[in-house]
Amino acid sequence: MSSNGNPLVGRRTLLGGTAAGVGVVLVGAGAENASASDASGVSGSAGTAGTTGITGTGIAAAATGISWSAVQAQLAAVNPHVTKPISGVVTSKYTPGMLLGNGDLGVVVGDSSATQQTFFFGKSDFWGSDRKTTSPVTWQPSILPIGTLTVAASGATAASSGYSMTTDLAGATVTTVLALSNATVTMKSWTADNDSVLITQLSSKSGSSSVTLTATAVLPVDTAFPSGAGSLNGTQLWLTRQNNSSGNGNVSLQATAASATQLVGAKFTKVSSSKTSSQTSATGTFTLAGGATATLVTAVRSHAQDVSDSTTAPTPTQLRDQAVSASTAVNAAWISSAASTHAAFWQDYWTRSNVVVGDSQLEAYYFNAQYVLGSATRSGAPNAPSLWAQWLTNDTPSWGGRYFLNYNEEALYYGAFSSNHADASEPYRRMIYNEVPWQRNATHSAGYQGTAFQRSLAPFHMYEAAPATVPVASSKNYTKLPADQKSNATFAVLPLIWHWEYTRDAAYLQNQLYPLLKELDAFWRDFAVWDGKRWVFEHSSAHEGGDDTNPNLDLGFARKVINTLLETSAILGVDASLRSTWQDFLTKLSAYPTGTYNGVTVFYTAEVINNPSLPDKFEPGNQPINMEGVIFPGEQCSIGGDATLVQYAINSLTQMNSWGVTSGGNSNNGFPKEFTIAARVGWPAEDLVQKFKASIAHLWRSSNDTDFQGGGGIETSGSIETLNSMLMQSEAGAIRVFPCWPSARNASFTLLAKGAFLVSSAVSGGTVASVSLTSQAGGNATLVLPWSTGSATVTANGSSVPVTVSGGRATFATTAGTTYKVTP
């Protein structure tokens, strides 16, 4: 039993396996308290046993009214396509290989040879410690790969032309064409959406010569990660791998993975296995005749549980047998059904929202970043995607691929909510809520109320019973807090706040978010120091490794928490006695640190910097963490807000000149940050378009149409929010359409606004004819009028709707499920 009396099953086999995993987080409402005491209503308990499936929920395609055929044409124009084999696929960072995934199983597709194709497998629940060297020394908690499958034309010679690889974004497939001297072999690969299965459909042109092909499953031999390979019954190639949980203090997770590969529609003519000092493998040989087809299916099974769990985990052999059973069950009917499910998922995904901007470079970035989001994370997956998602190609991923909560892990979700993909954050939200009991105890042990968070995590606590809450120590010691950056916990909770803001899910607010917000508030107010005039945050850190005073991050994030509490406590009808306390704290909280640079006022990173590696308060060329608290993602000021703060942000962007095209933090960690900040404060729109396009080009990889930055991985998809924010913003209770979009550029969009309003509009020749708004949760909607008449008419179902127009804004009441049209 977990400490709060809820049953916990801390083990999981996904998908189609035998054991259950950590599931639902149960959260209490939290007691009202007028002091900065701890609201310990957040638990890390798990759900009940049962197989967990990957799902997708949200506004259906039919409800958005988006044309699927039109979206397909858009996507076809920006599909990744290469005519030469991809080099550098194996890397410790974000791979340039083409990507497939269902949020749990990740597959990298790519090989440097023109006569073969390799598939690299990763699973969201297979973690251990990576290896810096081949010695027994381990380094850090890490997500690990689980093997490769290479399909090769044995002894064949590549033709001088005809090779290609293409990712079909609309269908989420990767097609490889191996042009050989005597034949052409086409492989179409995709991951199932209801199971951890890779399907590769092979075909050869009619009239071509027969081709001998081999399928080889490979794992490295390493005593730290026991592995095996072999064949069964002449039909199955299998791999097994275990992590290094035994005897290693860094790893509290016992994890095992297995895969089984078989042919459907053909048979291996020969199978064999081998083991050398460096690798173990199994190979199946088969012949593909001209005009013939065959399908390779690889089923993956994994199991994870805490090392202290007394439940007997499946042995590698047992897990192998589960994978073999799953692959054996795959036949033509299974593939047909899975293909239909796959097509339906991606059609729904692509038609939840849409943008049309008439610029192939912007749309190529945007839709490929959306594809990464949809492939990397799904509701119901065992764990949130790592720094590299499940796209691992070796055993030493940089930084272990862990969850870095000082921006990397959250950035993937920056544009998810406005793109109407709130469900994509479900595994992440579950992980953060689950982590609270451990972080709360570390905070209490340091003598502080509430909860602060460490900088980076592995998902090991997802498989453990939550600890009982410890009392707050009698004296404060800031050096014992979980991290030097006190902003980590609020950073981690921002996507949780956005989930409420964009969906208006009242049950979620009451049962999960609100109690956690009270814990964050309890920490911020207990951590603050009164200097006789104001509240000050001392001994925090702006960048890693500092001991600073009043970082912009801390000041903005504390305001985000308390302002959200002020709004939501009124909605829930609780904590009325605390509102004056919260408001008083905000009134007396230190102002954002500013100073003069080149004669203008700019935002400083912190009021006092004590960091030998980054000692300056203002950092031209660096990433703009001096504005993350106040502008984005802290969201305390934007277009239409405090004019002075907006001007400081414009000044800061100008003087920093951090636009992702020069060396330094602006192109290392800045890409998901600087452009959205600029859009939120109304940087000159055409100039922002050009700067954004230049950075996209500077970081671009044509092999999979993603942007790469040295300081991180899939979070480059976070600049989805840049384009969304240029087309629509919904800050401070008002919706703005085309708030930072060039008047000379035509565009249209369907995006989700805060308040759960699905908004559609178009601009042509600088004119907006109308705005359509579908209310998902009811409530009042306020639209900043995008025309100069100062008037508005609102209709719904052919009837006029009462509207109040004042100060260039139209406000009207909405009913859930109703679509409203606003015209001049």
PDB file of C-alpha atoms in Angstrom, residues 33 90 133 202 250 396 403 518 566 625 675 691 728 737:
ATOM      1  CA  ASN A  33      -4.854  28.231   5.304  1.00  0.00           C
ATOM      2  CA  VAL A  90      24.027   7.221 -34.720  1.00  0.00           C
ATOM      3  CA  THR A 133      33.135   4.209 -21.478  1.00  0.00           C
ATOM      4  CA  LEU A 202       8.271  -4.496 -48.688  1.00  0.00           C
ATOM      5  CA  ASN A 250      21.753   5.461  -9.592  1.00  0.00           C
ATOM      6  CA  THR A 396      25.376   7.185 -24.124  1.00  0.00           C
ATOM      7  CA  TYR A 403      13.734  15.368 -17.912  1.00  0.00           C
ATOM      8  CA  LYS A 518      -1.047  26.088  -3.205  1.00  0.00           C
ATOM      9  CA  LEU A 566      -6.459  34.447  -7.307  1.00  0.00           C
ATOM     10  CA  ILE A 625      16.151  33.966 -19.759  1.00  0.00           C
ATOM     11  CA  PHE A 675      10.896  34.258 -31.124  1.00  0.00           C
ATOM     12  CA  LYS A 691      14.474  36.549 -38.313  1.00  0.00           C
ATOM     13  CA  MET A 728      -3.441  34.498 -32.323  1.00  0.00           C
ATOM     14  CA  VAL A 737      -6.218  37.584 -34.024  1.00  0.00           C
TER      15      VAL A 737
END
